[in-house]
PDB file of N, CA and C in Angstrom:
ATOM      1  N   MET A   1       8.532  24.979  -9.121  1.00  0.00           N
ATOM      2  CA  MET A   1       6.763  24.603 -10.366  1.00  0.00           C
ATOM      3  C   MET A   1       5.941  25.824  -9.818  1.00  0.00           C
ATOM      4  N   ASP A   2       6.495  26.760  -8.858  1.00  0.00           N
ATOM      5  CA  ASP A   2       5.333  27.748  -7.894  1.00  0.00           C
ATOM      6  C   ASP A   2       4.586  27.902  -8.796  1.00  0.00           C
ATOM      7  N   GLY A   3       3.592  28.477  -8.592  1.00  0.00           N
ATOM      8  CA  GLY A   3       2.510  28.829  -9.418  1.00  0.00           C
ATOM      9  C   GLY A   3       1.468  27.760 -10.341  1.00  0.00           C
ATOM     10  N   VAL A   4       1.889  26.041 -10.136  1.00  0.00           N
ATOM     11  CA  VAL A   4       1.293  25.708 -11.013  1.00  0.00           C
ATOM     12  C   VAL A   4       0.304  25.064 -10.157  1.00  0.00           C
ATOM     13  N   THR A   5      -0.940  24.928 -10.849  1.00  0.00           N
ATOM     14  CA  THR A   5      -2.461  24.586 -10.906  1.00  0.00           C
ATOM     15  C   THR A   5      -2.678  23.454 -10.792  1.00  0.00           C
ATOM     16  N   ALA A   6      -3.537  22.730 -10.277  1.00  0.00           N
ATOM     17  CA  ALA A   6      -3.939  20.990 -10.527  1.00  0.00           C
ATOM     18  C   ALA A   6      -5.111  21.411 -11.274  1.00  0.00           C
ATOM     19  N   PRO A   7      -5.762  20.323 -12.134  1.00  0.00           N
ATOM     20  CA  PRO A   7      -6.834  20.371 -12.481  1.00  0.00           C
ATOM     21  C   PRO A   7      -7.942  20.357 -12.343  1.00  0.00           C
ATOM     22  N   GLY A   8      -9.208  21.318 -12.184  1.00  0.00           N
ATOM     23  CA  GLY A   8     -10.182  21.925 -11.395  1.00  0.00           C
ATOM     24  C   GLY A   8     -10.219  23.047 -10.887  1.00  0.00           C
ATOM     25  N   GLY A   9      -8.609  23.646 -11.123  1.00  0.00           N
ATOM     26  CA  GLY A   9      -7.991  25.068 -10.478  1.00  0.00           C
ATOM     27  C   GLY A   9      -7.677  24.863  -9.120  1.00  0.00           C
ATOM     28  N   ARG A  10      -7.266  24.100  -8.317  1.00  0.00           N
ATOM     29  CA  ARG A  10      -6.899  23.589  -7.376  1.00  0.00           C
ATOM     30  C   ARG A  10      -5.142  24.685  -6.859  1.00  0.00           C
ATOM     31  N   PRO A  11      -4.559  24.978  -6.333  1.00  0.00           N
ATOM     32  CA  PRO A  11      -3.089  25.313  -6.081  1.00  0.00           C
ATOM     33  C   PRO A  11      -2.654  23.815  -5.007  1.00  0.00           C
ATOM     34  N   ASP A  12      -1.472  23.136  -6.112  1.00  0.00           N
ATOM     35  CA  ASP A  12      -0.789  22.112  -5.604  1.00  0.00           C
ATOM     36  C   ASP A  12      -0.257  21.829  -4.060  1.00  0.00           C
ATOM     37  N   ALA A  13      -0.512  22.771  -3.072  1.00  0.00           N
ATOM     38  CA  ALA A  13      -0.034  22.715  -2.273  1.00  0.00           C
ATOM     39  C   ALA A  13      -1.482  22.312  -1.117  1.00  0.00           C
ATOM     40  N   ASP A  14      -2.815  22.087  -1.913  1.00  0.00           N
ATOM     41  CA  ASP A  14      -3.616  20.668  -2.134  1.00  0.00           C
ATOM     42  C   ASP A  14      -4.092  19.747  -2.377  1.00  0.00           C
ATOM     43  N   ARG A  15      -3.011  19.619  -3.585  1.00  0.00           N
ATOM     44  CA  ARG A  15      -2.863  17.827  -3.526  1.00  0.00           C
ATOM     45  C   ARG A  15      -2.125  16.835  -2.986  1.00  0.00           C
ATOM     46  N   ARG A  16      -2.484  15.805  -2.696  1.00  0.00           N
ATOM     47  CA  ARG A  16      -1.571  14.529  -2.053  1.00  0.00           C
ATOM     48  C   ARG A  16      -0.996  13.975  -2.586  1.00  0.00           C
ATOM     49  N   ARG A  17      -0.136  13.445  -2.040  1.00  0.00           N
ATOM     50  CA  ARG A  17       0.527  12.047  -2.877  1.00  0.00           C
ATOM     51  C   ARG A  17       0.318  10.541  -2.305  1.00  0.00           C
ATOM     52  N   VAL A  18      -0.061  10.121  -3.405  1.00  0.00           N
ATOM     53  CA  VAL A  18      -0.008   8.766  -2.862  1.00  0.00           C
ATOM     54  C   VAL A  18       0.555   7.540  -4.102  1.00  0.00           C
ATOM     55  N   ARG A  19       1.052   6.405  -3.443  1.00  0.00           N
ATOM     56  CA  ARG A  19       2.419   5.668  -3.436  1.00  0.00           C
ATOM     57  C   ARG A  19       1.593   4.198  -3.435  1.00  0.00           C
ATOM     58  N   LEU A  20       1.799   3.846  -4.616  1.00  0.00           N
ATOM     59  CA  LEU A  20       1.172   2.096  -5.013  1.00  0.00           C
ATOM     60  C   LEU A  20       2.085   1.226  -4.002  1.00  0.00           C
ATOM     61  N   VAL A  21       2.421   0.343  -3.585  1.00  0.00           N
ATOM     62  CA  VAL A  21       3.636   0.077  -3.476  1.00  0.00           C
ATOM     63  C   VAL A  21       2.663  -2.206  -3.683  1.00  0.00           C
ATOM     64  N   LYS A  22       4.163  -2.262  -4.385  1.00  0.00           N
ATOM     65  CA  LYS A  22       3.731  -4.007  -5.393  1.00  0.00           C
ATOM     66  C   LYS A  22       3.200  -4.377  -4.180  1.00  0.00           C
ATOM     67  N   GLY A  23       2.334  -5.976  -4.120  1.00  0.00           N
ATOM     68  CA  GLY A  23       2.649  -6.431  -3.339  1.00  0.00           C
ATOM     69  C   GLY A  23       1.430  -5.908  -1.754  1.00  0.00           C
ATOM     70  N   GLY A  24       1.617  -4.472  -1.626  1.00  0.00           N
ATOM     71  CA  GLY A  24       1.151  -4.265  -0.029  1.00  0.00           C
ATOM     72  C   GLY A  24      -0.142  -3.533  -0.660  1.00  0.00           C
ATOM     73  N   PRO A  25       0.081  -2.038   0.316  1.00  0.00           N
ATOM     74  CA  PRO A  25      -0.919  -0.672   0.356  1.00  0.00           C
ATOM     75  C   PRO A  25      -1.133   0.204  -0.954  1.00  0.00           C
ATOM     76  N   VAL A  26      -1.663   1.201  -0.779  1.00  0.00           N
ATOM     77  CA  VAL A  26      -1.528   2.456  -0.879  1.00  0.00           C
ATOM     78  C   VAL A  26      -1.702   3.724   0.359  1.00  0.00           C
ATOM     79  N   LEU A  27      -0.818   3.915  -0.271  1.00  0.00           N
ATOM     80  CA  LEU A  27       0.056   5.021   0.486  1.00  0.00           C
ATOM     81  C   LEU A  27      -0.066   6.400   0.599  1.00  0.00           C
ATOM     82  N   VAL A  28      -1.126   6.875   1.685  1.00  0.00           N
ATOM     83  CA  VAL A  28      -1.951   8.192   1.557  1.00  0.00           C
ATOM     84  C   VAL A  28      -1.210   9.187   2.018  1.00  0.00           C
ATOM     85  N   GLU A  29      -0.910  10.956   1.487  1.00  0.00           N
ATOM     86  CA  GLU A  29      -0.565  11.453   2.264  1.00  0.00           C
ATOM     87  C   GLU A  29      -1.734  11.762   2.896  1.00  0.00           C
ATOM     88  N   GLY A  30      -1.269  11.614   4.887  1.00  0.00           N
ATOM     89  CA  GLY A  30      -3.054  12.238   5.213  1.00  0.00           C
ATOM     90  C   GLY A  30      -2.801  13.399   6.049  1.00  0.00           C
ATOM     91  N   PRO A  31      -3.728  14.105   6.361  1.00  0.00           N
ATOM     92  CA  PRO A  31      -5.322  12.558   6.959  1.00  0.00           C
ATOM     93  C   PRO A  31      -6.374  12.616   5.930  1.00  0.00           C
ATOM     94  N   VAL A  32      -6.469  12.240   6.126  1.00  0.00           N
ATOM     95  CA  VAL A  32      -7.363  11.645   5.088  1.00  0.00           C
ATOM     96  C   VAL A  32      -8.914  11.245   5.579  1.00  0.00           C
ATOM     97  N   GLU A  33      -9.510  11.294   4.819  1.00  0.00           N
ATOM     98  CA  GLU A  33     -11.107  10.780   4.856  1.00  0.00           C
ATOM     99  C   GLU A  33     -11.215   9.226   3.574  1.00  0.00           C
ATOM    100  N   VAL A  34     -11.943   8.215   3.676  1.00  0.00           N
ATOM    101  CA  VAL A  34     -12.665   7.106   3.091  1.00  0.00           C
ATOM    102  C   VAL A  34     -14.071   6.998   2.658  1.00  0.00           C
ATOM    103  N   GLU A  35     -14.817   7.705   1.492  1.00  0.00           N
ATOM    104  CA  GLU A  35     -15.291   7.207   1.554  1.00  0.00           C
ATOM    105  C   GLU A  35     -15.887   5.822   1.311  1.00  0.00           C
ATOM    106  N   LEU A  36     -16.223   4.465   1.756  1.00  0.00           N
ATOM    107  CA  LEU A  36     -16.785   3.368   0.991  1.00  0.00           C
ATOM    108  C   LEU A  36     -17.737   2.958   0.426  1.00  0.00           C
ATOM    109  N   GLU A  37     -17.722   1.751   0.060  1.00  0.00           N
ATOM    110  CA  GLU A  37     -18.532   1.417  -0.784  1.00  0.00           C
ATOM    111  C   GLU A  37     -21.112   2.057  -0.315  1.00  0.00           C
ATOM    112  N   ASP A  38     -20.190   1.613   0.568  1.00  0.00           N
ATOM    113  CA  ASP A  38     -21.840   1.565   1.370  1.00  0.00           C
ATOM    114  C   ASP A  38     -22.217   3.273   1.450  1.00  0.00           C
ATOM    115  N   GLY A  39     -21.643   3.700   1.744  1.00  0.00           N
ATOM    116  CA  GLY A  39     -21.858   5.764   2.223  1.00  0.00           C
ATOM    117  C   GLY A  39     -21.143   5.720   2.967  1.00  0.00           C
ATOM    118  N   ARG A  40     -20.393   4.974   4.369  1.00  0.00           N
ATOM    119  CA  ARG A  40     -20.341   5.075   4.733  1.00  0.00           C
ATOM    120  C   ARG A  40     -18.274   5.838   5.145  1.00  0.00           C
ATOM    121  N   VAL A  41     -18.483   7.228   5.561  1.00  0.00           N
ATOM    122  CA  VAL A  41     -17.127   7.419   5.581  1.00  0.00           C
ATOM    123  C   VAL A  41     -16.025   7.892   6.920  1.00  0.00           C
ATOM    124  N   VAL A  42     -15.018   7.020   6.535  1.00  0.00           N
ATOM    125  CA  VAL A  42     -13.948   6.332   7.486  1.00  0.00           C
ATOM    126  C   VAL A  42     -12.910   7.342   7.558  1.00  0.00           C
ATOM    127  N   ALA A  43     -12.431   8.347   8.565  1.00  0.00           N
ATOM    128  CA  ALA A  43     -11.248   9.126   8.638  1.00  0.00           C
ATOM    129  C   ALA A  43      -9.746   9.190   9.710  1.00  0.00           C
ATOM    130  N   SER A  44      -8.885   9.422   9.056  1.00  0.00           N
ATOM    131  CA  SER A  44      -7.650   9.012   9.766  1.00  0.00           C
ATOM    132  C   SER A  44      -6.543  10.316   9.829  1.00  0.00           C
ATOM    133  N   ASP A  45      -6.328  10.557  10.960  1.00  0.00           N
ATOM    134  CA  ASP A  45      -5.571  12.118  10.814  1.00  0.00           C
ATOM    135  C   ASP A  45      -4.004  12.096  11.221  1.00  0.00           C
ATOM    136  N   ARG A  46      -3.561  10.388  11.098  1.00  0.00           N
ATOM    137  CA  ARG A  46      -1.646  10.053  10.425  1.00  0.00           C
ATOM    138  C   ARG A  46      -1.219  10.376   9.605  1.00  0.00           C
ATOM    139  N   PHE A  47      -0.122  11.055   8.889  1.00  0.00           N
ATOM    140  CA  PHE A  47       0.274  12.097   9.227  1.00  0.00           C
ATOM    141  C   PHE A  47       0.922  11.137   6.862  1.00  0.00           C
ATOM    142  N   THR A  48       0.809   9.955   7.012  1.00  0.00           N
ATOM    143  CA  THR A  48       0.706   9.297   6.450  1.00  0.00           C
ATOM    144  C   THR A  48       0.149   7.736   6.468  1.00  0.00           C
ATOM    145  N   VAL A  49      -1.521   7.443   5.762  1.00  0.00           N
ATOM    146  CA  VAL A  49      -2.126   6.153   5.954  1.00  0.00           C
ATOM    147  C   VAL A  49      -2.229   4.849   5.235  1.00  0.00           C
ATOM    148  N   ALA A  50      -1.494   4.132   5.796  1.00  0.00           N
ATOM    149  CA  ALA A  50      -1.758   2.242   4.329  1.00  0.00           C
ATOM    150  C   ALA A  50      -3.350   2.257   4.922  1.00  0.00           C
ATOM    151  N   LEU A  51      -3.811   2.049   3.179  1.00  0.00           N
ATOM    152  CA  LEU A  51      -4.866   1.782   2.690  1.00  0.00           C
ATOM    153  C   LEU A  51      -4.672   0.484   2.040  1.00  0.00           C
ATOM    154  N   CYS A  52      -5.664  -1.041   2.804  1.00  0.00           N
ATOM    155  CA  CYS A  52      -5.425  -1.893   1.872  1.00  0.00           C
ATOM    156  C   CYS A  52      -6.337  -1.460   0.170  1.00  0.00           C
ATOM    157  N   ALA A  53      -4.500  -2.842   0.113  1.00  0.00           N
ATOM    158  CA  ALA A  53      -5.261  -2.934  -1.506  1.00  0.00           C
ATOM    159  C   ALA A  53      -6.012  -5.100  -1.876  1.00  0.00           C
ATOM    160  N   CYS A  54      -5.375  -5.472  -1.044  1.00  0.00           N
ATOM    161  CA  CYS A  54      -6.016  -6.905  -0.950  1.00  0.00           C
ATOM    162  C   CYS A  54      -7.284  -7.447  -0.353  1.00  0.00           C
ATOM    163  N   ARG A  55      -7.613  -6.777   0.110  1.00  0.00           N
ATOM    164  CA  ARG A  55      -8.904  -6.483   0.847  1.00  0.00           C
ATOM    165  C   ARG A  55      -9.186  -7.497   2.079  1.00  0.00           C
ATOM    166  N   ARG A  56      -8.274  -8.481   2.018  1.00  0.00           N
ATOM    167  CA  ARG A  56      -8.034  -9.084   4.087  1.00  0.00           C
ATOM    168  C   ARG A  56      -7.571  -8.241   5.167  1.00  0.00           C
ATOM    169  N   SER A  57      -7.582  -7.206   5.430  1.00  0.00           N
ATOM    170  CA  SER A  57      -7.109  -6.535   6.127  1.00  0.00           C
ATOM    171  C   SER A  57      -9.158  -6.270   7.283  1.00  0.00           C
ATOM    172  N   ARG A  58      -8.423  -6.548   9.023  1.00  0.00           N
ATOM    173  CA  ARG A  58     -10.157  -6.269   9.719  1.00  0.00           C
ATOM    174  C   ARG A  58      -9.866  -5.337  10.190  1.00  0.00           C
ATOM    175  N   ALA A  59      -8.876  -4.854   9.176  1.00  0.00           N
ATOM    176  CA  ALA A  59      -9.138  -3.382   9.673  1.00  0.00           C
ATOM    177  C   ALA A  59      -9.639  -2.439   7.724  1.00  0.00           C
ATOM    178  N   TYR A  60     -10.260  -3.240   7.527  1.00  0.00           N
ATOM    179  CA  TYR A  60     -10.579  -2.674   6.429  1.00  0.00           C
ATOM    180  C   TYR A  60     -11.540  -1.512   6.270  1.00  0.00           C
ATOM    181  N   PRO A  61     -10.946  -0.109   5.238  1.00  0.00           N
ATOM    182  CA  PRO A  61     -10.283  -0.149   4.562  1.00  0.00           C
ATOM    183  C   PRO A  61      -9.043   0.085   5.050  1.00  0.00           C
ATOM    184  N   PHE A  62      -7.995   0.373   6.090  1.00  0.00           N
ATOM    185  CA  PHE A  62      -7.028   0.825   6.178  1.00  0.00           C
ATOM    186  C   PHE A  62      -5.641  -0.941   6.472  1.00  0.00           C
ATOM    187  N   CYS A  63      -4.337  -0.921   6.657  1.00  0.00           N
ATOM    188  CA  CYS A  63      -4.118  -1.222   6.114  1.00  0.00           C
ATOM    189  C   CYS A  63      -3.933  -2.208   7.567  1.00  0.00           C
ATOM    190  N   ASP A  64      -3.712  -3.533   7.430  1.00  0.00           N
ATOM    191  CA  ASP A  64      -3.473  -4.197   9.209  1.00  0.00           C
ATOM    192  C   ASP A  64      -1.740  -5.651   8.572  1.00  0.00           C
ATOM    193  N   THR A  65      -1.653  -4.961   7.561  1.00  0.00           N
ATOM    194  CA  THR A  65      -0.516  -6.035   7.340  1.00  0.00           C
ATOM    195  C   THR A  65      -0.699  -7.682   6.707  1.00  0.00           C
ATOM    196  N   SER A  66      -1.898  -7.547   6.626  1.00  0.00           N
ATOM    197  CA  SER A  66      -3.062  -9.032   5.899  1.00  0.00           C
ATOM    198  C   SER A  66      -1.737  -9.765   5.172  1.00  0.00           C
ATOM    199  N   HIS A  67      -1.804  -8.732   4.153  1.00  0.00           N
ATOM    200  CA  HIS A  67      -1.225  -9.391   2.350  1.00  0.00           C
ATOM    201  C   HIS A  67       0.344  -9.845   2.612  1.00  0.00           C
ATOM    202  N   ARG A  68       0.993  -9.141   4.119  1.00  0.00           N
ATOM    203  CA  ARG A  68       2.807 -10.309   4.228  1.00  0.00           C
ATOM    204  C   ARG A  68       1.778 -11.897   4.726  1.00  0.00           C
ATOM    205  N   ARG A  69       0.492 -12.559   5.170  1.00  0.00           N
ATOM    206  CA  ARG A  69       1.071 -13.654   5.486  1.00  0.00           C
ATOM    207  C   ARG A  69       0.719 -14.566   4.529  1.00  0.00           C
ATOM    208  N   ARG A  70      -0.320 -14.322   3.573  1.00  0.00           N
ATOM    209  CA  ARG A  70       0.274 -15.200   2.188  1.00  0.00           C
ATOM    210  C   ARG A  70       1.360 -15.765   1.554  1.00  0.00           C
ATOM    211  N   ALA A  71       1.282 -17.177   1.621  1.00  0.00           N
ATOM    212  CA  ALA A  71       2.107 -17.890   1.043  1.00  0.00           C
ATOM    213  C   ALA A  71       2.848 -17.331  -0.180  1.00  0.00           C
ATOM    214  N   ARG A  72       4.157 -17.406  -0.285  1.00  0.00           N
ATOM    215  CA  ARG A  72       4.390 -17.065  -1.350  1.00  0.00           C
ATOM    216  C   ARG A  72       5.284 -17.946  -2.042  1.00  0.00           C
ATOM    217  N   PRO A  73       5.788 -17.702  -3.564  1.00  0.00           N
ATOM    218  CA  PRO A  73       5.370 -19.277  -4.283  1.00  0.00           C
ATOM    219  C   PRO A  73       7.088 -19.307  -5.038  1.00  0.00           C
ATOM    220  N   ALA A  74       7.353 -20.108  -4.725  1.00  0.00           N
ATOM    221  CA  ALA A  74       8.861 -20.727  -4.961  1.00  0.00           C
ATOM    222  C   ALA A  74       9.253 -20.152  -5.578  1.00  0.00           C
ATOM    223  N   ARG A  75      10.982 -20.009  -5.918  1.00  0.00           N
ATOM    224  CA  ARG A  75      11.933 -19.514  -6.502  1.00  0.00           C
ATOM    225  C   ARG A  75      12.309 -20.528  -6.598  1.00  0.00           C
ATOM    226  N   PRO A  76      12.238 -20.866  -8.273  1.00  0.00           N
ATOM    227  CA  PRO A  76      13.489 -21.916  -8.745  1.00  0.00           C
ATOM    228  C   PRO A  76      14.862 -21.084  -8.674  1.00  0.00           C
ATOM    229  N   SER A  77      15.478 -21.686  -8.934  1.00  0.00           N
ATOM    230  CA  SER A  77      17.433 -21.171  -8.818  1.00  0.00           C
ATOM    231  C   SER A  77      17.561 -20.932 -10.184  1.00  0.00           C
ATOM    232  N   GLN A  78      18.562 -19.933  -9.900  1.00  0.00           N
ATOM    233  CA  GLN A  78      18.477 -19.217 -10.983  1.00  0.00           C
ATOM    234  C   GLN A  78      19.311 -20.381 -12.185  1.00  0.00           C
ATOM    235  N   GLU A  79      20.678 -20.656 -11.425  1.00  0.00           N
ATOM    236  CA  GLU A  79      22.174 -20.872 -12.145  1.00  0.00           C
ATOM    237  C   GLU A  79      21.342 -22.481 -12.617  1.00  0.00           C
ATOM    238  N   THR A  80      20.139 -23.638 -12.012  1.00  0.00           N
ATOM    239  CA  THR A  80      20.268 -24.790 -12.417  1.00  0.00           C
ATOM    240  C   THR A  80      18.154 -24.739 -13.397  1.00  0.00           C
ATOM    241  N   GLY A  81      17.809 -23.233 -12.134  1.00  0.00           N
ATOM    242  CA  GLY A  81      15.854 -23.338 -13.321  1.00  0.00           C
ATOM    243  C   GLY A  81      15.893 -24.342 -12.389  1.00  0.00           C
ATOM    244  N   ASP A  82      16.223 -25.411 -11.888  1.00  0.00           N
ATOM    245  CA  ASP A  82      15.344 -26.844 -11.844  1.00  0.00           C
ATOM    246  C   ASP A  82      14.536 -26.572 -10.146  1.00  0.00           C
ATOM    247  N   GLY A  83      14.910 -25.453  -9.626  1.00  0.00           N
ATOM    248  CA  GLY A  83      14.895 -25.044  -7.507  1.00  0.00           C
ATOM    249  C   GLY A  83      15.415 -25.631  -7.047  1.00  0.00           C
ATOM    250  N   ALA A  84      15.994 -26.646  -6.742  1.00  0.00           N
ATOM    251  CA  ALA A  84      17.342 -26.813  -6.030  1.00  0.00           C
ATOM    252  C   ALA A  84      18.012 -25.365  -5.897  1.00  0.00           C
ATOM    253  N   ASP A  85      18.884 -25.259  -4.759  1.00  0.00           N
ATOM    254  CA  ASP A  85      18.678 -24.321  -3.793  1.00  0.00           C
ATOM    255  C   ASP A  85      20.190 -25.056  -3.301  1.00  0.00           C
ATOM    256  N   ASP A  86      21.527 -24.893  -3.979  1.00  0.00           N
ATOM    257  CA  ASP A  86      22.749 -25.283  -3.217  1.00  0.00           C
ATOM    258  C   ASP A  86      23.435 -24.370  -2.319  1.00  0.00           C
ATOM    259  N   GLY A  87      22.191 -23.359  -0.894  1.00  0.00           N
ATOM    260  CA  GLY A  87      22.727 -22.480   0.084  1.00  0.00           C
ATOM    261  C   GLY A  87      23.474 -21.620  -0.348  1.00  0.00           C
ATOM    262  N   SER A  88      23.640 -21.195  -0.994  1.00  0.00           N
ATOM    263  CA  SER A  88      24.343 -19.922  -1.767  1.00  0.00           C
ATOM    264  C   SER A  88      23.827 -18.739  -1.557  1.00  0.00           C
ATOM    265  N   SER A  89      22.673 -18.493  -1.624  1.00  0.00           N
ATOM    266  CA  SER A  89      21.880 -17.351  -2.073  1.00  0.00           C
ATOM    267  C   SER A  89      22.463 -16.619  -1.130  1.00  0.00           C
ATOM    268  N   GLY A  90      22.616 -16.622   0.076  1.00  0.00           N
ATOM    269  CA  GLY A  90      23.082 -15.365   1.470  1.00  0.00           C
ATOM    270  C   GLY A  90      22.567 -16.384   2.274  1.00  0.00           C
ATOM    271  N   SER A  91      21.506 -15.054   3.576  1.00  0.00           N
ATOM    272  CA  SER A  91      21.346 -15.326   4.147  1.00  0.00           C
ATOM    273  C   SER A  91      20.317 -16.351   4.586  1.00  0.00           C
ATOM    274  N   GLY A  92      19.523 -16.011   3.544  1.00  0.00           N
ATOM    275  CA  GLY A  92      18.551 -16.566   3.857  1.00  0.00           C
ATOM    276  C   GLY A  92      17.148 -15.953   4.901  1.00  0.00           C
ATOM    277  N   ALA A  93      17.142 -15.011   5.089  1.00  0.00           N
ATOM    278  CA  ALA A  93      16.351 -14.152   5.979  1.00  0.00           C
ATOM    279  C   ALA A  93      15.394 -13.183   4.993  1.00  0.00           C
ATOM    280  N   ASP A  94      13.928 -13.613   5.521  1.00  0.00           N
ATOM    281  CA  ASP A  94      13.393 -12.576   3.824  1.00  0.00           C
ATOM    282  C   ASP A  94      12.471 -11.380   4.814  1.00  0.00           C
TER     283      ASP A  94
END
């Protein structure tokens, strides 16, 4: 894809990869500057920056893994469908 130009006439080399993590942050190739709703600009020089998508981070707009502290809903057993655990589902470590 040599010579491909992004919309607006910018070469691909200027593009940043953004990856959405289900239930987690938005990962952006850095360095980045983030403009907040109030107009302030915060910057990070890290090679990958995790931006908070749940708005629970104390370091907002950057992720501090607060999304991990949310209680997980109980999963029903696949065999019985009643939520009973027969202990055969593995190590139990998440």
